[in-house]
JSON list of C-alpha atoms in Angstrom, two decimals:
[
{"chain": "A", "resi": 178, "resn": "MET", "atom": "CA", "xyz": [-98.57, -105.70, -96.14]},
{"chain": "A", "resi": 179, "resn": "LYS", "atom": "CA", "xyz": [-99.15, -104.57, -92.49]},
{"chain": "A", "resi": 180, "resn": "LEU", "atom": "CA", "xyz": [-102.57, -101.97, -93.51]},
{"chain": "A", "resi": 181, "resn": "GLN", "atom": "CA", "xyz": [-103.74, -105.04, -95.54]},
{"chain": "A", "resi": 182, "resn": "LYS", "atom": "CA", "xyz": [-103.49, -107.00, -93.11]},
{"chain": "A", "resi": 183, "resn": "GLU", "atom": "CA", "xyz": [-105.43, -105.10, -90.95]},
{"chain": "A", "resi": 184, "resn": "LEU", "atom": "CA", "xyz": [-108.15, -104.18, -93.40]},
{"chain": "A", "resi": 185, "resn": "LYS", "atom": "CA", "xyz": [-108.79, -107.95, -94.39]},
{"chain": "A", "resi": 186, "resn": "LEU", "atom": "CA", "xyz": [-109.56, -108.79, -90.36]},
{"chain": "A", "resi": 187, "resn": "MET", "atom": "CA", "xyz": [-111.91, -105.48, -90.71]},
{"chain": "A", "resi": 188, "resn": "ARG", "atom": "CA", "xyz": [-113.72, -106.31, -93.72]},
{"chain": "A", "resi": 189, "resn": "ASP", "atom": "CA", "xyz": [-113.74, -110.02, -92.55]},
{"chain": "A", "resi": 190, "resn": "ALA", "atom": "CA", "xyz": [-115.92, -109.16, -89.54]},
{"chain": "A", "resi": 191, "resn": "THR", "atom": "CA", "xyz": [-117.74, -106.73, -90.71]},
{"chain": "A", "resi": 192, "resn": "MET", "atom": "CA", "xyz": [-119.26, -109.05, -93.54]},
{"chain": "A", "resi": 193, "resn": "GLU", "atom": "CA", "xyz": [-119.88, -111.80, -90.72]},
{"chain": "A", "resi": 194, "resn": "ARG", "atom": "CA", "xyz": [-121.91, -109.51, -88.51]},
{"chain": "A", "resi": 195, "resn": "MET", "atom": "CA", "xyz": [-123.12, -107.05, -90.58]},
{"chain": "A", "resi": 196, "resn": "PRO", "atom": "CA", "xyz": [-126.90, -108.49, -92.57]},
{"chain": "A", "resi": 197, "resn": "GLN", "atom": "CA", "xyz": [-126.78, -109.39, -95.97]},
{"chain": "A", "resi": 198, "resn": "SER", "atom": "CA", "xyz": [-129.38, -106.61, -97.06]},
{"chain": "A", "resi": 199, "resn": "ILE", "atom": "CA", "xyz": [-127.02, -103.70, -95.37]},
{"chain": "A", "resi": 200, "resn": "ILE", "atom": "CA", "xyz": [-124.08, -105.29, -96.73]},
{"chain": "A", "resi": 201, "resn": "GLN", "atom": "CA", "xyz": [-125.92, -105.10, -100.45]},
{"chain": "A", "resi": 202, "resn": "VAL", "atom": "CA", "xyz": [-127.06, -101.49, -99.95]},
{"chain": "A", "resi": 203, "resn": "PHE", "atom": "CA", "xyz": [-123.63, -100.22, -99.71]},
{"chain": "A", "resi": 204, "resn": "LYS", "atom": "CA", "xyz": [-122.11, -102.48, -102.69]},
{"chain": "A", "resi": 205, "resn": "ASP", "atom": "CA", "xyz": [-124.59, -101.41, -104.81]},
{"chain": "A", "resi": 206, "resn": "SER", "atom": "CA", "xyz": [-123.87, -97.59, -103.81]},
{"chain": "A", "resi": 207, "resn": "ILE", "atom": "CA", "xyz": [-119.93, -98.64, -104.49]},
{"chain": "A", "resi": 208, "resn": "ASN", "atom": "CA", "xyz": [-120.98, -99.93, -107.76]},
{"chain": "A", "resi": 209, "resn": "GLU", "atom": "CA", "xyz": [-123.41, -97.12, -108.55]},
{"chain": "A", "resi": 210, "resn": "LEU", "atom": "CA", "xyz": [-119.99, -94.69, -108.31]},
{"chain": "A", "resi": 211, "resn": "ARG", "atom": "CA", "xyz": [-117.98, -96.88, -110.32]},
{"chain": "A", "resi": 212, "resn": "GLU", "atom": "CA", "xyz": [-120.69, -96.47, -113.48]},
{"chain": "A", "resi": 213, "resn": "ASN", "atom": "CA", "xyz": [-120.64, -92.75, -112.96]},
{"chain": "A", "resi": 214, "resn": "GLN", "atom": "CA", "xyz": [-116.94, -93.33, -113.51]},
{"chain": "A", "resi": 215, "resn": "LEU", "atom": "CA", "xyz": [-116.14, -90.23, -110.85]},
{"chain": "A", "resi": 216, "resn": "LYS", "atom": "CA", "xyz": [-112.63, -91.70, -111.16]},
{"chain": "A", "resi": 217, "resn": "LYS", "atom": "CA", "xyz": [-111.87, -90.70, -114.73]},
{"chain": "A", "resi": 218, "resn": "ASN", "atom": "CA", "xyz": [-113.50, -87.43, -114.00]},
{"chain": "A", "resi": 219, "resn": "ALA", "atom": "CA", "xyz": [-111.40, -86.41, -111.02]},
{"chain": "A", "resi": 220, "resn": "LEU", "atom": "CA", "xyz": [-107.87, -84.74, -111.39]},
{"chain": "A", "resi": 221, "resn": "GLN", "atom": "CA", "xyz": [-105.31, -86.90, -113.05]},
{"chain": "A", "resi": 222, "resn": "ILE", "atom": "CA", "xyz": [-101.68, -86.78, -113.23]},
{"chain": "A", "resi": 223, "resn": "GLY", "atom": "CA", "xyz": [-100.10, -83.49, -114.33]},
{"chain": "A", "resi": 224, "resn": "ASP", "atom": "CA", "xyz": [-103.22, -81.60, -112.99]},
{"chain": "A", "resi": 225, "resn": "LYS", "atom": "CA", "xyz": [-102.76, -79.06, -110.71]},
{"chain": "A", "resi": 226, "resn": "VAL", "atom": "CA", "xyz": [-104.49, -79.10, -107.63]},
{"chain": "A", "resi": 227, "resn": "PRO", "atom": "CA", "xyz": [-106.39, -75.11, -106.33]},
{"chain": "A", "resi": 228, "resn": "ASP", "atom": "CA", "xyz": [-104.93, -73.76, -103.86]},
{"chain": "A", "resi": 229, "resn": "LEU", "atom": "CA", "xyz": [-107.92, -73.61, -101.48]},
{"chain": "A", "resi": 230, "resn": "PRO", "atom": "CA", "xyz": [-108.35, -72.61, -98.10]},
{"chain": "A", "resi": 231, "resn": "LEU", "atom": "CA", "xyz": [-108.56, -75.41, -95.10]},
{"chain": "A", "resi": 232, "resn": "LYS", "atom": "CA", "xyz": [-109.11, -75.11, -91.47]},
{"chain": "A", "resi": 233, "resn": "ASN", "atom": "CA", "xyz": [-106.88, -76.84, -88.78]},
{"chain": "A", "resi": 234, "resn": "ILE", "atom": "CA", "xyz": [-108.07, -78.70, -85.51]},
{"chain": "A", "resi": 235, "resn": "HIS", "atom": "CA", "xyz": [-108.49, -74.76, -84.11]},
{"chain": "A", "resi": 236, "resn": "GLY", "atom": "CA", "xyz": [-110.38, -73.65, -87.12]},
{"chain": "A", "resi": 237, "resn": "GLY", "atom": "CA", "xyz": [-107.56, -71.61, -88.01]},
{"chain": "A", "resi": 238, "resn": "ALA", "atom": "CA", "xyz": [-107.59, -71.20, -91.80]},
{"chain": "A", "resi": 239, "resn": "VAL", "atom": "CA", "xyz": [-104.57, -72.54, -93.83]},
{"chain": "A", "resi": 240, "resn": "LEU", "atom": "CA", "xyz": [-103.79, -72.82, -97.44]},
{"chain": "A", "resi": 241, "resn": "LEU", "atom": "CA", "xyz": [-102.47, -76.09, -98.96]},
{"chain": "A", "resi": 242, "resn": "SER", "atom": "CA", "xyz": [-99.59, -74.42, -100.22]},
{"chain": "A", "resi": 243, "resn": "GLU", "atom": "CA", "xyz": [-98.12, -73.48, -96.99]},
{"chain": "A", "resi": 244, "resn": "LEU", "atom": "CA", "xyz": [-98.38, -76.87, -95.77]},
{"chain": "A", "resi": 245, "resn": "GLN", "atom": "CA", "xyz": [-95.86, -77.75, -99.00]},
{"chain": "A", "resi": 246, "resn": "GLN", "atom": "CA", "xyz": [-92.30, -77.73, -97.26]},
{"chain": "A", "resi": 247, "resn": "SER", "atom": "CA", "xyz": [-91.17, -81.08, -98.77]},
{"chain": "A", "resi": 248, "resn": "GLU", "atom": "CA", "xyz": [-90.51, -82.12, -102.35]},
{"chain": "A", "resi": 249, "resn": "PHE", "atom": "CA", "xyz": [-93.81, -84.20, -101.93]},
{"chain": "A", "resi": 250, "resn": "LEU", "atom": "CA", "xyz": [-96.52, -83.56, -100.11]},
{"chain": "A", "resi": 251, "resn": "ILE", "atom": "CA", "xyz": [-99.45, -86.71, -99.79]},
{"chain": "A", "resi": 252, "resn": "LEU", "atom": "CA", "xyz": [-103.23, -85.42, -99.40]},
{"chain": "A", "resi": 253, "resn": "ASN", "atom": "CA", "xyz": [-105.22, -88.65, -97.44]},
{"chain": "A", "resi": 254, "resn": "PHE", "atom": "CA", "xyz": [-108.11, -88.00, -98.18]},
{"chain": "A", "resi": 255, "resn": "TYR", "atom": "CA", "xyz": [-110.67, -89.82, -95.66]},
{"chain": "A", "resi": 256, "resn": "ARG", "atom": "CA", "xyz": [-113.96, -90.33, -95.17]},
{"chain": "A", "resi": 257, "resn": "GLY", "atom": "CA", "xyz": [-114.18, -89.42, -91.44]},
{"chain": "A", "resi": 258, "resn": "GLY", "atom": "CA", "xyz": [-112.72, -90.55, -87.70]},
{"chain": "A", "resi": 259, "resn": "TRP", "atom": "CA", "xyz": [-116.15, -92.71, -87.51]},
{"chain": "A", "resi": 260, "resn": "CYS", "atom": "CA", "xyz": [-114.74, -94.93, -90.30]},
{"chain": "A", "resi": 261, "resn": "PRO", "atom": "CA", "xyz": [-112.70, -97.79, -89.09]},
{"chain": "A", "resi": 262, "resn": "TYR", "atom": "CA", "xyz": [-111.06, -98.30, -92.50]},
{"chain": "A", "resi": 263, "resn": "CYS", "atom": "CA", "xyz": [-109.91, -94.30, -92.44]},
{"chain": "A", "resi": 264, "resn": "ASN", "atom": "CA", "xyz": [-108.31, -94.95, -88.65]},
{"chain": "A", "resi": 265, "resn": "LEU", "atom": "CA", "xyz": [-106.27, -97.68, -89.65]},
{"chain": "A", "resi": 266, "resn": "GLU", "atom": "CA", "xyz": [-104.91, -95.82, -92.36]},
{"chain": "A", "resi": 267, "resn": "LEU", "atom": "CA", "xyz": [-104.05, -92.47, -90.62]},
{"chain": "A", "resi": 268, "resn": "ARG", "atom": "CA", "xyz": [-102.36, -95.08, -88.67]},
{"chain": "A", "resi": 269, "resn": "GLU", "atom": "CA", "xyz": [-100.41, -96.55, -90.71]},
{"chain": "A", "resi": 270, "resn": "TYR", "atom": "CA", "xyz": [-99.22, -93.16, -92.35]},
{"chain": "A", "resi": 271, "resn": "GLU", "atom": "CA", "xyz": [-98.39, -91.80, -88.87]},
{"chain": "A", "resi": 272, "resn": "ARG", "atom": "CA", "xyz": [-96.43, -95.26, -88.40]},
{"chain": "A", "resi": 273, "resn": "LEU", "atom": "CA", "xyz": [-93.93, -94.70, -91.79]},
{"chain": "A", "resi": 274, "resn": "ARG", "atom": "CA", "xyz": [-94.10, -91.03, -91.14]},
{"chain": "A", "resi": 275, "resn": "ASN", "atom": "CA", "xyz": [-90.25, -90.39, -90.66]},
{"chain": "A", "resi": 276, "resn": "ASP", "atom": "CA", "xyz": [-89.66, -92.58, -93.60]},
{"chain": "A", "resi": 277, "resn": "PHE", "atom": "CA", "xyz": [-91.49, -90.28, -95.40]},
{"chain": "A", "resi": 278, "resn": "ASN", "atom": "CA", "xyz": [-89.77, -87.52, -94.13]},
{"chain": "A", "resi": 279, "resn": "LYS", "atom": "CA", "xyz": [-86.16, -88.86, -94.68]},
{"chain": "A", "resi": 280, "resn": "MET", "atom": "CA", "xyz": [-87.25, -88.53, -98.49]},
{"chain": "A", "resi": 281, "resn": "SER", "atom": "CA", "xyz": [-88.79, -85.35, -98.65]},
{"chain": "A", "resi": 282, "resn": "ILE", "atom": "CA", "xyz": [-92.51, -86.62, -98.38]},
{"chain": "A", "resi": 283, "resn": "ASP", "atom": "CA", "xyz": [-94.74, -85.30, -96.19]},
{"chain": "A", "resi": 284, "resn": "ILE", "atom": "CA", "xyz": [-98.15, -86.16, -95.03]},
{"chain": "A", "resi": 285, "resn": "ILE", "atom": "CA", "xyz": [-101.45, -84.46, -94.47]},
{"chain": "A", "resi": 286, "resn": "GLY", "atom": "CA", "xyz": [-105.21, -85.96, -93.93]},
{"chain": "A", "resi": 287, "resn": "ILE", "atom": "CA", "xyz": [-108.10, -84.02, -95.12]},
{"chain": "A", "resi": 288, "resn": "SER", "atom": "CA", "xyz": [-111.74, -84.84, -94.50]},
{"chain": "A", "resi": 289, "resn": "SER", "atom": "CA", "xyz": [-115.18, -82.47, -94.25]},
{"chain": "A", "resi": 290, "resn": "GLU", "atom": "CA", "xyz": [-115.62, -83.73, -90.75]},
{"chain": "A", "resi": 291, "resn": "THR", "atom": "CA", "xyz": [-115.55, -80.22, -88.32]},
{"chain": "A", "resi": 292, "resn": "PRO", "atom": "CA", "xyz": [-112.49, -79.39, -86.77]},
{"chain": "A", "resi": 293, "resn": "SER", "atom": "CA", "xyz": [-113.25, -80.29, -83.50]},
{"chain": "A", "resi": 294, "resn": "ARG", "atom": "CA", "xyz": [-113.90, -83.79, -84.96]},
{"chain": "A", "resi": 295, "resn": "ALA", "atom": "CA", "xyz": [-110.71, -83.49, -86.72]},
{"chain": "A", "resi": 296, "resn": "ASN", "atom": "CA", "xyz": [-109.23, -83.12, -83.20]},
{"chain": "A", "resi": 297, "resn": "ASN", "atom": "CA", "xyz": [-110.65, -86.20, -81.82]},
{"chain": "A", "resi": 298, "resn": "THR", "atom": "CA", "xyz": [-109.81, -88.22, -84.99]},
{"chain": "A", "resi": 299, "resn": "THR", "atom": "CA", "xyz": [-105.96, -86.78, -84.49]},
{"chain": "A", "resi": 300, "resn": "ASN", "atom": "CA", "xyz": [-105.34, -87.47, -80.80]},
{"chain": "A", "resi": 301, "resn": "LYS", "atom": "CA", "xyz": [-107.35, -90.90, -80.75]},
{"chain": "A", "resi": 302, "resn": "ASN", "atom": "CA", "xyz": [-105.25, -91.73, -83.55]},
{"chain": "A", "resi": 303, "resn": "ALA", "atom": "CA", "xyz": [-102.33, -90.53, -81.68]},
{"chain": "A", "resi": 304, "resn": "LEU", "atom": "CA", "xyz": [-100.90, -88.59, -85.25]},
{"chain": "A", "resi": 305, "resn": "THR", "atom": "CA", "xyz": [-98.41, -85.96, -85.48]},
{"chain": "A", "resi": 306, "resn": "PHE", "atom": "CA", "xyz": [-99.08, -84.87, -89.32]},
{"chain": "A", "resi": 307, "resn": "PRO", "atom": "CA", "xyz": [-102.02, -82.06, -89.77]},
{"chain": "A", "resi": 308, "resn": "VAL", "atom": "CA", "xyz": [-105.38, -82.95, -89.95]},
{"chain": "A", "resi": 309, "resn": "LEU", "atom": "CA", "xyz": [-107.35, -80.86, -92.07]},
{"chain": "A", "resi": 310, "resn": "THR", "atom": "CA", "xyz": [-110.85, -79.94, -92.41]},
{"chain": "A", "resi": 311, "resn": "ASP", "atom": "CA", "xyz": [-112.10, -79.29, -96.37]},
{"chain": "A", "resi": 312, "resn": "VAL", "atom": "CA", "xyz": [-115.15, -77.22, -95.32]},
{"chain": "A", "resi": 313, "resn": "ASP", "atom": "CA", "xyz": [-118.29, -78.07, -97.50]},
{"chain": "A", "resi": 314, "resn": "ALA", "atom": "CA", "xyz": [-116.06, -80.19, -99.35]},
{"chain": "A", "resi": 315, "resn": "GLN", "atom": "CA", "xyz": [-114.80, -77.06, -101.92]},
{"chain": "A", "resi": 316, "resn": "LEU", "atom": "CA", "xyz": [-111.44, -79.02, -102.47]},
{"chain": "A", "resi": 317, "resn": "MET", "atom": "CA", "xyz": [-113.00, -82.54, -102.74]},
{"chain": "A", "resi": 318, "resn": "LYS", "atom": "CA", "xyz": [-114.99, -80.91, -104.90]},
{"chain": "A", "resi": 319, "resn": "ALA", "atom": "CA", "xyz": [-112.41, -79.08, -107.22]},
{"chain": "A", "resi": 320, "resn": "ILE", "atom": "CA", "xyz": [-110.16, -82.84, -107.24]},
{"chain": "A", "resi": 321, "resn": "GLY", "atom": "CA", "xyz": [-113.71, -84.64, -108.48]},
{"chain": "A", "resi": 322, "resn": "ILE", "atom": "CA", "xyz": [-113.67, -87.21, -105.50]},
{"chain": "A", "resi": 323, "resn": "VAL", "atom": "CA", "xyz": [-116.85, -86.44, -103.95]},
{"chain": "A", "resi": 324, "resn": "PHE", "atom": "CA", "xyz": [-120.44, -87.82, -103.82]},
{"chain": "A", "resi": 325, "resn": "GLN", "atom": "CA", "xyz": [-123.78, -87.22, -102.40]},
{"chain": "A", "resi": 326, "resn": "LEU", "atom": "CA", "xyz": [-125.00, -90.38, -100.63]},
{"chain": "A", "resi": 327, "resn": "ASP", "atom": "CA", "xyz": [-128.15, -92.21, -102.08]},
{"chain": "A", "resi": 328, "resn": "LYS", "atom": "CA", "xyz": [-131.28, -92.40, -100.25]},
{"chain": "A", "resi": 329, "resn": "ALA", "atom": "CA", "xyz": [-130.40, -95.79, -99.12]},
{"chain": "A", "resi": 330, "resn": "SER", "atom": "CA", "xyz": [-127.37, -95.54, -97.88]},
{"chain": "A", "resi": 331, "resn": "LYS", "atom": "CA", "xyz": [-128.13, -92.38, -96.22]},
{"chain": "A", "resi": 332, "resn": "ARG", "atom": "CA", "xyz": [-130.87, -94.23, -94.11]},
{"chain": "A", "resi": 333, "resn": "GLU", "atom": "CA", "xyz": [-128.68, -97.08, -93.27]},
{"chain": "A", "resi": 334, "resn": "TYR", "atom": "CA", "xyz": [-125.79, -94.52, -92.16]},
{"chain": "A", "resi": 335, "resn": "GLU", "atom": "CA", "xyz": [-128.50, -92.94, -90.19]},
{"chain": "A", "resi": 336, "resn": "ASN", "atom": "CA", "xyz": [-129.44, -96.76, -88.52]},
{"chain": "A", "resi": 337, "resn": "PHE", "atom": "CA", "xyz": [-126.00, -96.63, -87.15]},
{"chain": "A", "resi": 338, "resn": "GLY", "atom": "CA", "xyz": [-126.29, -93.50, -85.43]},
{"chain": "A", "resi": 339, "resn": "MET", "atom": "CA", "xyz": [-124.34, -91.26, -87.86]},
{"chain": "A", "resi": 340, "resn": "ASP", "atom": "CA", "xyz": [-125.26, -87.85, -88.02]},
{"chain": "A", "resi": 341, "resn": "PHE", "atom": "CA", "xyz": [-123.51, -85.85, -90.84]},
{"chain": "A", "resi": 342, "resn": "THR", "atom": "CA", "xyz": [-125.43, -82.65, -90.40]},
{"chain": "A", "resi": 343, "resn": "GLU", "atom": "CA", "xyz": [-123.70, -82.73, -86.89]},
{"chain": "A", "resi": 344, "resn": "ILE", "atom": "CA", "xyz": [-119.77, -84.42, -88.54]},
{"chain": "A", "resi": 345, "resn": "HIS", "atom": "CA", "xyz": [-119.97, -81.95, -91.53]},
{"chain": "A", "resi": 346, "resn": "GLY", "atom": "CA", "xyz": [-121.59, -79.42, -90.22]},
{"chain": "A", "resi": 347, "resn": "ASN", "atom": "CA", "xyz": [-124.37, -78.96, -93.34]},
{"chain": "A", "resi": 348, "resn": "ASP", "atom": "CA", "xyz": [-126.97, -81.02, -94.50]},
{"chain": "A", "resi": 349, "resn": "ASN", "atom": "CA", "xyz": [-125.16, -81.76, -97.95]},
{"chain": "A", "resi": 350, "resn": "PHE", "atom": "CA", "xyz": [-124.76, -85.33, -97.31]},
{"chain": "A", "resi": 351, "resn": "GLU", "atom": "CA", "xyz": [-121.32, -85.56, -99.09]},
{"chain": "A", "resi": 352, "resn": "LEU", "atom": "CA", "xyz": [-118.85, -88.23, -98.48]},
{"chain": "A", "resi": 353, "resn": "PRO", "atom": "CA", "xyz": [-115.52, -88.41, -100.45]},
{"chain": "A", "resi": 354, "resn": "VAL", "atom": "CA", "xyz": [-113.73, -91.16, -102.21]},
{"chain": "A", "resi": 355, "resn": "PRO", "atom": "CA", "xyz": [-111.02, -92.43, -99.95]},
{"chain": "A", "resi": 356, "resn": "ALA", "atom": "CA", "xyz": [-108.19, -91.12, -102.51]},
{"chain": "A", "resi": 357, "resn": "VAL", "atom": "CA", "xyz": [-104.87, -90.09, -102.15]},
{"chain": "A", "resi": 358, "resn": "TYR", "atom": "CA", "xyz": [-103.16, -87.57, -104.13]},
{"chain": "A", "resi": 359, "resn": "ILE", "atom": "CA", "xyz": [-99.54, -86.68, -104.07]},
{"chain": "A", "resi": 360, "resn": "ILE", "atom": "CA", "xyz": [-98.04, -82.93, -105.30]},
{"chain": "A", "resi": 361, "resn": "ASN", "atom": "CA", "xyz": [-94.99, -81.43, -105.67]},
{"chain": "A", "resi": 362, "resn": "LYS", "atom": "CA", "xyz": [-93.74, -77.94, -104.79]},
{"chain": "A", "resi": 363, "resn": "ASP", "atom": "CA", "xyz": [-95.71, -76.62, -108.07]},
{"chain": "A", "resi": 364, "resn": "MET", "atom": "CA", "xyz": [-98.87, -78.04, -106.36]},
{"chain": "A", "resi": 365, "resn": "GLN", "atom": "CA", "xyz": [-98.61, -80.72, -109.53]},
{"chain": "A", "resi": 366, "resn": "ILE", "atom": "CA", "xyz": [-100.35, -83.96, -108.90]},
{"chain": "A", "resi": 367, "resn": "VAL", "atom": "CA", "xyz": [-97.68, -86.58, -109.55]},
{"chain": "A", "resi": 368, "resn": "TYR", "atom": "CA", "xyz": [-99.20, -89.75, -108.35]},
{"chain": "A", "resi": 369, "resn": "THR", "atom": "CA", "xyz": [-103.23, -90.60, -107.45]},
{"chain": "A", "resi": 370, "resn": "HIS", "atom": "CA", "xyz": [-104.66, -93.67, -106.02]},
{"chain": "A", "resi": 371, "resn": "PHE", "atom": "CA", "xyz": [-108.42, -93.69, -106.05]},
{"chain": "A", "resi": 372, "resn": "GLU", "atom": "CA", "xyz": [-110.82, -96.66, -105.19]},
{"chain": "A", "resi": 373, "resn": "GLU", "atom": "CA", "xyz": [-114.31, -96.39, -105.10]},
{"chain": "A", "resi": 374, "resn": "ASP", "atom": "CA", "xyz": [-114.47, -99.35, -102.51]},
{"chain": "A", "resi": 375, "resn": "TYR", "atom": "CA", "xyz": [-114.15, -97.85, -99.17]},
{"chain": "A", "resi": 376, "resn": "MET", "atom": "CA", "xyz": [-112.85, -101.07, -97.37]},
{"chain": "A", "resi": 377, "resn": "THR", "atom": "CA", "xyz": [-110.15, -101.27, -99.69]},
{"chain": "A", "resi": 378, "resn": "ARG", "atom": "CA", "xyz": [-106.68, -98.74, -99.53]},
{"chain": "A", "resi": 379, "resn": "LEU", "atom": "CA", "xyz": [-103.33, -98.50, -101.16]},
{"chain": "A", "resi": 380, "resn": "GLU", "atom": "CA", "xyz": [-100.43, -100.19, -98.66]},
{"chain": "A", "resi": 381, "resn": "PRO", "atom": "CA", "xyz": [-98.86, -96.95, -97.79]},
{"chain": "A", "resi": 382, "resn": "SER", "atom": "CA", "xyz": [-95.08, -98.69, -97.58]},
{"chain": "A", "resi": 383, "resn": "GLU", "atom": "CA", "xyz": [-95.43, -98.70, -101.58]},
{"chain": "A", "resi": 384, "resn": "LEU", "atom": "CA", "xyz": [-94.96, -95.07, -101.29]},
{"chain": "A", "resi": 385, "resn": "LEU", "atom": "CA", "xyz": [-91.54, -95.44, -99.94]},
{"chain": "A", "resi": 386, "resn": "ASN", "atom": "CA", "xyz": [-89.80, -96.41, -103.00]},
{"chain": "A", "resi": 387, "resn": "LYS", "atom": "CA", "xyz": [-89.62, -92.71, -104.72]},
{"chain": "A", "resi": 388, "resn": "LYS", "atom": "CA", "xyz": [-89.43, -94.30, -108.21]},
{"chain": "A", "resi": 389, "resn": "ASN", "atom": "CA", "xyz": [-93.07, -94.45, -107.45]},
{"chain": "A", "resi": 390, "resn": "LEU", "atom": "CA", "xyz": [-93.54, -90.70, -107.55]},
{"chain": "A", "resi": 391, "resn": "SER", "atom": "CA", "xyz": [-92.84, -90.59, -110.97]},
{"chain": "A", "resi": 392, "resn": "LEU", "atom": "CA", "xyz": [-96.05, -89.64, -112.79]},
{"chain": "A", "resi": 393, "resn": "LYS", "atom": "CA", "xyz": [-97.81, -92.93, -111.48]},
{"chain": "A", "resi": 394, "resn": "THR", "atom": "CA", "xyz": [-101.69, -93.54, -111.10]},
{"chain": "A", "resi": 395, "resn": "ILE", "atom": "CA", "xyz": [-103.52, -96.30, -109.53]}
]
């Protein structure tokens, strides 16, 4: 439970230093996502993920199917390299990558941050698996894991110095719910983990039990 311990330490530190008014803004945003049933309306196990083009850290186009070399492929949808919770999660997948590969499971990280920022995310976390850009969140929208920032959340992020027009290369102000989708060679979804609370993540080591990949959702 390595990741869970790190997440708890970060979450506790955040709650301690952040003003209650700001915490409430983000809590309200999380509750709104749950009320809107984003999770229920997203693609589910048995559905196929569309083979849309993504961009690698050099700006080159790559199809999702071109990355599907192993029996299973973990699609880790993260918010961006600016998100400390995402960085913890990405580093834990990197730590376990060899264990996943032994089971014919590989990993890719996907966000809508620009390729140059994805490159920065790769470098600062010493990632060896592909980190890709979903331009304008087209794949995320097709899967159903994207939401638009509400005015209050947008204001608070701006107060933190977050310029999403620069981060994403557009003015859509959209973020994905952190989610894990696992697909097989037929691009069929065999496992999902979807959590509206961005401070909560799946423990990657749970996926090392291969029987968990038999059409399971969390």
